[in-house]
PDB file of N, CA and C in Angstrom:
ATOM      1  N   UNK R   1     109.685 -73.934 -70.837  1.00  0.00           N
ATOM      2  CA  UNK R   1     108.503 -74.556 -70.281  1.00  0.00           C
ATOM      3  C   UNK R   1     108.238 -73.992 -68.882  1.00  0.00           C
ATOM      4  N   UNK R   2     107.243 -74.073 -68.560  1.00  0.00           N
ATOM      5  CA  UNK R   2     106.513 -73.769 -67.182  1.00  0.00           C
ATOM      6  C   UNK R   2     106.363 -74.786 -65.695  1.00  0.00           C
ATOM      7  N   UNK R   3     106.912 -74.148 -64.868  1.00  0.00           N
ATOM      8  CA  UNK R   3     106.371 -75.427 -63.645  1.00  0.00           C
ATOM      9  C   UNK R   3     105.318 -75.250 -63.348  1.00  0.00           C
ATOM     10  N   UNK R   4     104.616 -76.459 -63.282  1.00  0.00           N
ATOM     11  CA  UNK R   4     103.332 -76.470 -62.205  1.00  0.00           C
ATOM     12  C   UNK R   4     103.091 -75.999 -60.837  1.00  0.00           C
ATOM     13  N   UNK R   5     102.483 -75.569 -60.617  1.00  0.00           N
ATOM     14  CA  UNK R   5     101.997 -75.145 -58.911  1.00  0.00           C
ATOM     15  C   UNK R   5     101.118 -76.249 -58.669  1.00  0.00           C
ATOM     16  N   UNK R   6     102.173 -77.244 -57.880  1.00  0.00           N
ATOM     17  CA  UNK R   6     101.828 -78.779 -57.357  1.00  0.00           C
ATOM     18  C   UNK R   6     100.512 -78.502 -56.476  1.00  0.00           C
ATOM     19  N   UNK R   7     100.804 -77.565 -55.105  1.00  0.00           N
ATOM     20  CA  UNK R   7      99.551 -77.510 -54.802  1.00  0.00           C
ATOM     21  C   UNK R   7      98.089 -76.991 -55.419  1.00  0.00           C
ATOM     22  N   UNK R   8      98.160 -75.790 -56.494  1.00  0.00           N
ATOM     23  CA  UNK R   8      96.817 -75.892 -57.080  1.00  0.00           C
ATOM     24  C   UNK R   8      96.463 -77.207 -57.851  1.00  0.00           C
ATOM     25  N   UNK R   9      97.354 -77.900 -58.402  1.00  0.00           N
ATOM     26  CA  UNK R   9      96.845 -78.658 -59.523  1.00  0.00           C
ATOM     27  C   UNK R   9      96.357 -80.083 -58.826  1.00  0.00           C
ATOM     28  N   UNK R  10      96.909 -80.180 -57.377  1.00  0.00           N
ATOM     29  CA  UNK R  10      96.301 -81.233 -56.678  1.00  0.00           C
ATOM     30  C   UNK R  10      94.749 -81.116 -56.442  1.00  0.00           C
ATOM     31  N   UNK R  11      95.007 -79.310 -55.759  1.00  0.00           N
ATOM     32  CA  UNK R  11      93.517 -78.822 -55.433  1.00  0.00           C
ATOM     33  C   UNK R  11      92.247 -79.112 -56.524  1.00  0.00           C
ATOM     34  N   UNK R  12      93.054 -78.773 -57.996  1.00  0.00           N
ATOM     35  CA  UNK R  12      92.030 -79.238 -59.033  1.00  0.00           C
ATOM     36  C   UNK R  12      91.569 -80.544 -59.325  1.00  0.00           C
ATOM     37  N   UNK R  13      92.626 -81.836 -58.937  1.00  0.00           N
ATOM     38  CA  UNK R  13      92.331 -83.086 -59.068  1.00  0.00           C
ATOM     39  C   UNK R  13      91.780 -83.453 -58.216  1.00  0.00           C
ATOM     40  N   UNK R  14      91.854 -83.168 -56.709  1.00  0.00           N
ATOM     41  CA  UNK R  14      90.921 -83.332 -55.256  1.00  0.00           C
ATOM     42  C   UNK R  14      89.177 -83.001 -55.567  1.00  0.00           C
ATOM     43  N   UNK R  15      89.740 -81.691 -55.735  1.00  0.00           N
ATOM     44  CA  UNK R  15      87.787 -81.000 -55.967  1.00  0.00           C
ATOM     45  C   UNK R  15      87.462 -81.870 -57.459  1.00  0.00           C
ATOM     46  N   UNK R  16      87.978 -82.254 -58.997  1.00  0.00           N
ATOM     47  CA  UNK R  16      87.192 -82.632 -59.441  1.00  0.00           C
ATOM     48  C   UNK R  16      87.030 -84.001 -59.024  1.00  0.00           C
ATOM     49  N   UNK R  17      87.469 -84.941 -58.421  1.00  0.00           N
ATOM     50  CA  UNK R  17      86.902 -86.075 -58.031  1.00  0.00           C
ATOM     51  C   UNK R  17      86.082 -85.931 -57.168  1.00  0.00           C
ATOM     52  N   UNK R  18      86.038 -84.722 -56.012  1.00  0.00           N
ATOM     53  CA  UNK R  18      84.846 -84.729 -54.958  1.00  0.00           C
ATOM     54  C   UNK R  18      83.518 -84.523 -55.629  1.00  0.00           C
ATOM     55  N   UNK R  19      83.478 -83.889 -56.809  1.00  0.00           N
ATOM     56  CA  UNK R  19      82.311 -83.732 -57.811  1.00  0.00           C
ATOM     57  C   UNK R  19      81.476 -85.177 -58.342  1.00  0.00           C
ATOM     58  N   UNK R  20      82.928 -85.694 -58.953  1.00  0.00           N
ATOM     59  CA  UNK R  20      82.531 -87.088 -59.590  1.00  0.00           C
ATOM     60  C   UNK R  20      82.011 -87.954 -58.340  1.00  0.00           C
ATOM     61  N   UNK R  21      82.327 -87.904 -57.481  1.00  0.00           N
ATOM     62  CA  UNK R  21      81.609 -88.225 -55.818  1.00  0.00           C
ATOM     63  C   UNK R  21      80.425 -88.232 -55.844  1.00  0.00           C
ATOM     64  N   UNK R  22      80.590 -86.925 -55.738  1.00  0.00           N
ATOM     65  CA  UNK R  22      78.929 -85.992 -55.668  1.00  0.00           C
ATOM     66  C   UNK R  22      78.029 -86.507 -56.632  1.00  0.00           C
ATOM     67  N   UNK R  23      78.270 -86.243 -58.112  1.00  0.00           N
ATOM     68  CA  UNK R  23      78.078 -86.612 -58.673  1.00  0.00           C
ATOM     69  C   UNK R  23      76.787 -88.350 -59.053  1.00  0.00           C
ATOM     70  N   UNK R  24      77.895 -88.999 -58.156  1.00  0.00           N
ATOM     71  CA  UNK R  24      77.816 -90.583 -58.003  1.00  0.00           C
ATOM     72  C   UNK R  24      76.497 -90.650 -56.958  1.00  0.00           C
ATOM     73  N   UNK R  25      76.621 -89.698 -55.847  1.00  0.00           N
ATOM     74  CA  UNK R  25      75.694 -89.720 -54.863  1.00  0.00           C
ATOM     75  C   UNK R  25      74.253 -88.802 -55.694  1.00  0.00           C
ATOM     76  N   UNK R  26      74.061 -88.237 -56.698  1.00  0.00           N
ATOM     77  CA  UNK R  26      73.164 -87.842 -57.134  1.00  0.00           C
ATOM     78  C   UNK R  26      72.155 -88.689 -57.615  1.00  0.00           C
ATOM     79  N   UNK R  27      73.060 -88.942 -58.562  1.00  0.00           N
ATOM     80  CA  UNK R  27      72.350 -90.655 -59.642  1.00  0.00           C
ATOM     81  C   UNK R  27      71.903 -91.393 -58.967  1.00  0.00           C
ATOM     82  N   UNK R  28      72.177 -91.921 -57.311  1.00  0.00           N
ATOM     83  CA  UNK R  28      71.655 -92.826 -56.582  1.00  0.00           C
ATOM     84  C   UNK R  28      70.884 -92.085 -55.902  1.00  0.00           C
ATOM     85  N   UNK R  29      70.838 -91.249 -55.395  1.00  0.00           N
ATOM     86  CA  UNK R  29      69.613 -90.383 -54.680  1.00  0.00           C
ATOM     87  C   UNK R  29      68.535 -90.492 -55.653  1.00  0.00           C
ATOM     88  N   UNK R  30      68.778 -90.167 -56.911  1.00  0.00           N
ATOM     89  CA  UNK R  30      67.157 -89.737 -57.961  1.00  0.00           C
ATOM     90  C   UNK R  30      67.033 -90.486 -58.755  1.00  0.00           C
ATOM     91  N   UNK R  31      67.578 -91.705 -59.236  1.00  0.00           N
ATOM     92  CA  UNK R  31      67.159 -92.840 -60.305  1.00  0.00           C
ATOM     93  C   UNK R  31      66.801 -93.941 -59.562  1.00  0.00           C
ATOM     94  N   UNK R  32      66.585 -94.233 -58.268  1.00  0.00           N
ATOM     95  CA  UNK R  32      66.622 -95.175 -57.674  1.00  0.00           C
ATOM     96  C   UNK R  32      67.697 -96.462 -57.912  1.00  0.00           C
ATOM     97  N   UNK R  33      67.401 -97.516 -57.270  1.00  0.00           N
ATOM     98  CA  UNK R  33      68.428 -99.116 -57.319  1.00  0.00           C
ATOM     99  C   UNK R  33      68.550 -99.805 -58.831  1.00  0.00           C
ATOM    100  N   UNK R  34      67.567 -99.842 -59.582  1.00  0.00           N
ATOM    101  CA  UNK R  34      67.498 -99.966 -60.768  1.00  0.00           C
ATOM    102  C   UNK R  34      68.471 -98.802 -61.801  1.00  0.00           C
ATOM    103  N   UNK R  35      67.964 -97.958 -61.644  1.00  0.00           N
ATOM    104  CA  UNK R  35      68.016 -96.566 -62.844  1.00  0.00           C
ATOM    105  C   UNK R  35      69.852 -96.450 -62.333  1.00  0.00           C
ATOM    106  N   UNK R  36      70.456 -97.087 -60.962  1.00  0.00           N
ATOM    107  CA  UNK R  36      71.563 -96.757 -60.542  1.00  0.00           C
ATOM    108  C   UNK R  36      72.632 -97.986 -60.990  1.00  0.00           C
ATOM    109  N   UNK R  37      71.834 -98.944 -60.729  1.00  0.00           N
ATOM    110  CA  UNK R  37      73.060-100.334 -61.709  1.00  0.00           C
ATOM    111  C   UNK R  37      72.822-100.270 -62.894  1.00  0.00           C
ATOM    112  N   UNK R  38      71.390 -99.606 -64.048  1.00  0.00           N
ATOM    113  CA  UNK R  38      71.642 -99.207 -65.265  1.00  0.00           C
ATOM    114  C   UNK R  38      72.453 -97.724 -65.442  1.00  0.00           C
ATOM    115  N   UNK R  39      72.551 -97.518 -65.056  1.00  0.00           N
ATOM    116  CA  UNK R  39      73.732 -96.224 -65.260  1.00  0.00           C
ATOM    117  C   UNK R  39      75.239 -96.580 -65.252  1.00  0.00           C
ATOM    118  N   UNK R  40      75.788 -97.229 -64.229  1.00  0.00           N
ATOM    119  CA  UNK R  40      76.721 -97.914 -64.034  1.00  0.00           C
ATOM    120  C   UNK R  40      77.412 -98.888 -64.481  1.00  0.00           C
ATOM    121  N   UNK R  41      76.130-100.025 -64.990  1.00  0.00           N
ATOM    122  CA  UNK R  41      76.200-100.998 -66.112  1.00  0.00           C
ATOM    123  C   UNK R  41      76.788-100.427 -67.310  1.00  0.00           C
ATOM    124  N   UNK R  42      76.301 -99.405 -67.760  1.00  0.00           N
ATOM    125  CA  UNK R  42      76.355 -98.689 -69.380  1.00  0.00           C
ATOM    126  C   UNK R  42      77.778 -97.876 -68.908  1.00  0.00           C
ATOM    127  N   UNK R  43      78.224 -97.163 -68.140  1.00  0.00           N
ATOM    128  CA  UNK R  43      79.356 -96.476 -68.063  1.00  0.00           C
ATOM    129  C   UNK R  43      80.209 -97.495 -67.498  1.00  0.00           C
ATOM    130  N   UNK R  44      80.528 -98.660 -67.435  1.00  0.00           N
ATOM    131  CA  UNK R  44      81.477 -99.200 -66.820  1.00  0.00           C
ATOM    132  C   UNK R  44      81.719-100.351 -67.911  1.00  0.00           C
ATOM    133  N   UNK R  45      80.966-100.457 -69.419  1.00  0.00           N
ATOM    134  CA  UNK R  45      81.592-101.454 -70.539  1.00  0.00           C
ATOM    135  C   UNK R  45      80.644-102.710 -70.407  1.00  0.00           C
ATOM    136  N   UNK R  46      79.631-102.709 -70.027  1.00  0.00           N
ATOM    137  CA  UNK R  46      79.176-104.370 -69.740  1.00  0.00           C
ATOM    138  C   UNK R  46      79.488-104.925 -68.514  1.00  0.00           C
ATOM    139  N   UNK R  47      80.149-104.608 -67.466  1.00  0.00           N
ATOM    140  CA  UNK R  47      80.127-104.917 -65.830  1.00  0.00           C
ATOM    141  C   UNK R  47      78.934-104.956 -65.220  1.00  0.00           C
ATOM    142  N   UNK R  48      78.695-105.799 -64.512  1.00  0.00           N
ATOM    143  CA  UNK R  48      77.623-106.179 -64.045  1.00  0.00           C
ATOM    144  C   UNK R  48      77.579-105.175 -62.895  1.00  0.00           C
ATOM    145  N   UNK R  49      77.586-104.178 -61.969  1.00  0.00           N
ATOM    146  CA  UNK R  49      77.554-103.964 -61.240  1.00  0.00           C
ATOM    147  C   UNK R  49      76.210-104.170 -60.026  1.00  0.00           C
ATOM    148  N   UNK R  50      75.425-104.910 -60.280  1.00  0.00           N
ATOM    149  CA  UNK R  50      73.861-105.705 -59.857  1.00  0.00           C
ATOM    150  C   UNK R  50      74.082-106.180 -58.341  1.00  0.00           C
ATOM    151  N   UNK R  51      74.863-106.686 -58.553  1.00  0.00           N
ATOM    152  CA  UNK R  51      75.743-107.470 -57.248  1.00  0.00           C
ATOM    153  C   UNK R  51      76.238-106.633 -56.126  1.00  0.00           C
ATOM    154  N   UNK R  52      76.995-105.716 -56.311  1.00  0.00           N
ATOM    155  CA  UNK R  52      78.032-104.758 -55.627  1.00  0.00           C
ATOM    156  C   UNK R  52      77.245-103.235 -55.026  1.00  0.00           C
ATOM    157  N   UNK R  53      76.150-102.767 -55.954  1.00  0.00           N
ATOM    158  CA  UNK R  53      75.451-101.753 -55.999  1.00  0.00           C
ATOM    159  C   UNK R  53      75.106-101.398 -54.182  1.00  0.00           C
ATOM    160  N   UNK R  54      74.973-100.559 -53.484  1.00  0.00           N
ATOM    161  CA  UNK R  54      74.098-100.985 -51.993  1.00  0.00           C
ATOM    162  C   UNK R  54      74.065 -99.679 -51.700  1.00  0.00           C
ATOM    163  N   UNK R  55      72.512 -99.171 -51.585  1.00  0.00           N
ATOM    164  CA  UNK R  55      71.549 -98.210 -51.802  1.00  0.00           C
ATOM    165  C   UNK R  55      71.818 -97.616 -50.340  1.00  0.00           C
ATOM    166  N   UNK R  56      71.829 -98.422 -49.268  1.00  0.00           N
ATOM    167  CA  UNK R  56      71.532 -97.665 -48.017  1.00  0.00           C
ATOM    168  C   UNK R  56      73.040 -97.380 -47.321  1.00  0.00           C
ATOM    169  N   UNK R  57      73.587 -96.482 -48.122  1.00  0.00           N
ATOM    170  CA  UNK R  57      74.658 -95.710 -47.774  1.00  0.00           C
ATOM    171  C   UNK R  57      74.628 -94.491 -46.630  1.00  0.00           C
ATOM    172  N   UNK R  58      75.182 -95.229 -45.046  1.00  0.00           N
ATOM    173  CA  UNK R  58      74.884 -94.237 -44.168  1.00  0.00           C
ATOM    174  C   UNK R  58      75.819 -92.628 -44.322  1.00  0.00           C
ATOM    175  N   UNK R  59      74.754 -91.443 -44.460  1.00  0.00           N
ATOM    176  CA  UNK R  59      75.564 -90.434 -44.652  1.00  0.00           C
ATOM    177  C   UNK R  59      76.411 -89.842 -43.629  1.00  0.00           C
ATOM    178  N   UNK R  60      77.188 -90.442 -42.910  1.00  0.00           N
ATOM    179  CA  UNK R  60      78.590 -90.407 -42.120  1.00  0.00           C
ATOM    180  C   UNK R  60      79.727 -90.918 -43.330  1.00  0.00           C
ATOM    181  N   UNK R  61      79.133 -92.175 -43.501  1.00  0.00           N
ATOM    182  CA  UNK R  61      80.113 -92.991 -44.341  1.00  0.00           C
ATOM    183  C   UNK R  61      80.197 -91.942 -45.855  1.00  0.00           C
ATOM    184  N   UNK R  62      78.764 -91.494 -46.780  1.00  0.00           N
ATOM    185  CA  UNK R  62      79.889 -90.615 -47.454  1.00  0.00           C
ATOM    186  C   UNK R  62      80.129 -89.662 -47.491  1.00  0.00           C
ATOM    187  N   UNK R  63      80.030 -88.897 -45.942  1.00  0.00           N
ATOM    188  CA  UNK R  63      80.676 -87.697 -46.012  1.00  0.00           C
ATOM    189  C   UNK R  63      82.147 -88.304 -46.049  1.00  0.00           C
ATOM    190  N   UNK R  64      82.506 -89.385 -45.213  1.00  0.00           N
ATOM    191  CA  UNK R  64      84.036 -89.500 -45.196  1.00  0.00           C
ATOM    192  C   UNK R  64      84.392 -89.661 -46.667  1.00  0.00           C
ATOM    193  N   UNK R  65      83.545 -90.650 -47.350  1.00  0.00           N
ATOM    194  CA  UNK R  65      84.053 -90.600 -48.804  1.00  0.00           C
ATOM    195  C   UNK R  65      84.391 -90.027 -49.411  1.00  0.00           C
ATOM    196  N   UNK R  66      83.409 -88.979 -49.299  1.00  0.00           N
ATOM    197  CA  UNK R  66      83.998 -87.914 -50.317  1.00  0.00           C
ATOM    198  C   UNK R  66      85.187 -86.620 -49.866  1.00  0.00           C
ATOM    199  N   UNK R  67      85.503 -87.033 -48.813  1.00  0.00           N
ATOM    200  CA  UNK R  67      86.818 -86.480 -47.901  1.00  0.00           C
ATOM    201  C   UNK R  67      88.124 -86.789 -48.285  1.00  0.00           C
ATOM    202  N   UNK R  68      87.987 -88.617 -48.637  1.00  0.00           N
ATOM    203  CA  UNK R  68      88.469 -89.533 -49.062  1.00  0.00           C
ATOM    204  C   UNK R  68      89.422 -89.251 -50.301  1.00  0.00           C
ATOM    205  N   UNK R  69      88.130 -89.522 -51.038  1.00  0.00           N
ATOM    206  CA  UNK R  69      88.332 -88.960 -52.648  1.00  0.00           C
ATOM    207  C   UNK R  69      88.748 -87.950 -52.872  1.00  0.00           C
ATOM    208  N   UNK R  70      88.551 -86.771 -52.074  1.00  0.00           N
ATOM    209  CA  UNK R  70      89.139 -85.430 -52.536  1.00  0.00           C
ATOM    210  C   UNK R  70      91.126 -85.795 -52.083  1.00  0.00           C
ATOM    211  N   UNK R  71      90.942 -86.286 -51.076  1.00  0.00           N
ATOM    212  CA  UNK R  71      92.682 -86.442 -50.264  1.00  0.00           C
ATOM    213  C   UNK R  71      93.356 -87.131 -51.056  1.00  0.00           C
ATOM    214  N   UNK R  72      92.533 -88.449 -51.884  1.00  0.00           N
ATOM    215  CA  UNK R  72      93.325 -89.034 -52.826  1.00  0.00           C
ATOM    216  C   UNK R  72      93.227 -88.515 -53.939  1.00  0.00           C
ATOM    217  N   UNK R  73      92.700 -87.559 -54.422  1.00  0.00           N
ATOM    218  CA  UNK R  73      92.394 -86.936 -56.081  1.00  0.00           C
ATOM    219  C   UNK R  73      93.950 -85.726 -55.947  1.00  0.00           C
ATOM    220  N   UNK R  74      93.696 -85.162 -54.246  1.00  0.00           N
ATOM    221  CA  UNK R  74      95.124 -84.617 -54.543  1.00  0.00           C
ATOM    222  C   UNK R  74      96.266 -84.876 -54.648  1.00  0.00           C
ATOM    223  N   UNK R  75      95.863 -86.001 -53.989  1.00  0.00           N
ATOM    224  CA  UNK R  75      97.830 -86.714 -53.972  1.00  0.00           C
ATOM    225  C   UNK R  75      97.968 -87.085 -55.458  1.00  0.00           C
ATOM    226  N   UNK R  76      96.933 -87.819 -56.096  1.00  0.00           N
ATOM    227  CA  UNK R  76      97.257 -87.730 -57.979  1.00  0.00           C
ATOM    228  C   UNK R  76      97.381 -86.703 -58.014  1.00  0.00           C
ATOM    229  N   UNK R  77      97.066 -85.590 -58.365  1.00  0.00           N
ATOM    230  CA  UNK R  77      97.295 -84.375 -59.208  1.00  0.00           C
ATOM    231  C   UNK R  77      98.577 -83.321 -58.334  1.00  0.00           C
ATOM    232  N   UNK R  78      98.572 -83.731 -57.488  1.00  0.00           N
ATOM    233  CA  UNK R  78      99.974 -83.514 -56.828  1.00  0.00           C
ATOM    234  C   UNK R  78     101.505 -84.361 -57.593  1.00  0.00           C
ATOM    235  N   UNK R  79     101.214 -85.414 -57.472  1.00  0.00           N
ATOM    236  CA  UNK R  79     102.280 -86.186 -58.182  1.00  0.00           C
ATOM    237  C   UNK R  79     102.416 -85.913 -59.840  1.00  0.00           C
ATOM    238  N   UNK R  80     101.404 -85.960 -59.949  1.00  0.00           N
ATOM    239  CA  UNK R  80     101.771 -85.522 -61.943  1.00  0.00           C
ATOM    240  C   UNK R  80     102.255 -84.547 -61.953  1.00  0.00           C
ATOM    241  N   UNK R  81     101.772 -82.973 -61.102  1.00  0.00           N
ATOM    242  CA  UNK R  81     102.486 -82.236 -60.818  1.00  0.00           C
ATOM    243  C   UNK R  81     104.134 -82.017 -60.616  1.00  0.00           C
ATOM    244  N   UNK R  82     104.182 -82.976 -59.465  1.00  0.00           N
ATOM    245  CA  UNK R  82     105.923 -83.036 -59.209  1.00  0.00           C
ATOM    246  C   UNK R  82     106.337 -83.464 -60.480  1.00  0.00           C
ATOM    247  N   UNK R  83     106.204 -85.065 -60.915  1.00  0.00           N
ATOM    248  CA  UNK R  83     106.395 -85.651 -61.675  1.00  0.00           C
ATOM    249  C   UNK R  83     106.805 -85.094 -63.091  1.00  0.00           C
ATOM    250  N   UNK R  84     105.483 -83.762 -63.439  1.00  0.00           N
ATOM    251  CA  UNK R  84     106.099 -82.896 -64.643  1.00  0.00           C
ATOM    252  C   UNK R  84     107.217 -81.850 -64.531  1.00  0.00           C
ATOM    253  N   UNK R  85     107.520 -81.180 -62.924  1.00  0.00           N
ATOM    254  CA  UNK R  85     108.257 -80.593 -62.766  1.00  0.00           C
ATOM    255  C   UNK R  85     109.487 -80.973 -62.528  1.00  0.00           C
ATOM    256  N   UNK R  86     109.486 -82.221 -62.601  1.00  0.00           N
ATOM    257  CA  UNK R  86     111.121 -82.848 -62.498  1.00  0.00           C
ATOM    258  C   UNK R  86     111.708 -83.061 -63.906  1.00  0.00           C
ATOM    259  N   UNK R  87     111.028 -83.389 -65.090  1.00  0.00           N
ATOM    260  CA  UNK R  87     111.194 -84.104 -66.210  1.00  0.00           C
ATOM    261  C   UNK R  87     111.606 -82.682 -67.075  1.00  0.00           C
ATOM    262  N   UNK R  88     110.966 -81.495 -66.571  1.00  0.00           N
ATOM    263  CA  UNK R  88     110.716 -80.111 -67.556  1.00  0.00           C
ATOM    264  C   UNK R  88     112.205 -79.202 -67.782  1.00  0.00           C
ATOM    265  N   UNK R  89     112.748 -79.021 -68.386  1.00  0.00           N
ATOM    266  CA  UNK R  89     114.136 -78.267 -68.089  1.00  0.00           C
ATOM    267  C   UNK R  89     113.549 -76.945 -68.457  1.00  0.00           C
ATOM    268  N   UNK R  90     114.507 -76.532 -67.733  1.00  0.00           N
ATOM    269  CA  UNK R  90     114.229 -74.870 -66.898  1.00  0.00           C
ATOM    270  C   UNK R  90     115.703 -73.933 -67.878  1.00  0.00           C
ATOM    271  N   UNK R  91     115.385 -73.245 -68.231  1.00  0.00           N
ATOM    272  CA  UNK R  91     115.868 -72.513 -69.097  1.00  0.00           C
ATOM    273  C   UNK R  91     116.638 -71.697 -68.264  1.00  0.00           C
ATOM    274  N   UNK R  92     118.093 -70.877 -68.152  1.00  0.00           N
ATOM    275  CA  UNK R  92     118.522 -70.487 -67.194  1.00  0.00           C
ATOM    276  C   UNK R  92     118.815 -68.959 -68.035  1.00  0.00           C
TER     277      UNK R  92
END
């Protein structure tokens, strides 16, 4: 079996959550407050999200977010990383 390279595979779990970020900030930029708790509603199982939704997101706040999300997307994909490279026996 193969070890992982902990740091790319973090890099891949960081950047694809900064997407799903991005992503998130799209749908609310161009469907408006409505078109954005029906999107959310339907991808989240029947959750109401109506309540929680809040449109006037200052863009300081998600640039940090999505700073955020990338720092925590790597530390997951960092750890599964380690995590598979500890469990994997190494052929000598």
């Amino acid at each position: 079996m193969y070890q992982l390279n902990v740091k790319k595979l973090g890099f891949a779990f960081g950047l694809t959550a900064a997407f799903l970020y991005l992503g998130c900030m799209i749908v609310m930029a161009t469907s408006g407050k409505e078109g954005t708790i029906t999107f959310f509603n339907s991808l989240l199982h029947g959750l109401d999200t109506r309540n929680i939704i809040r449109m006037d997101v200052p863009l300081l706040e998600a640039f940090f977010g999505i700073i955020q999300t990338f720092i925590l997307g790597w530390l997951i994909g960092a750890c599964i990383g380690v995590f598979y490279n500890i469990q994997i026996k190494v052929k000598k």
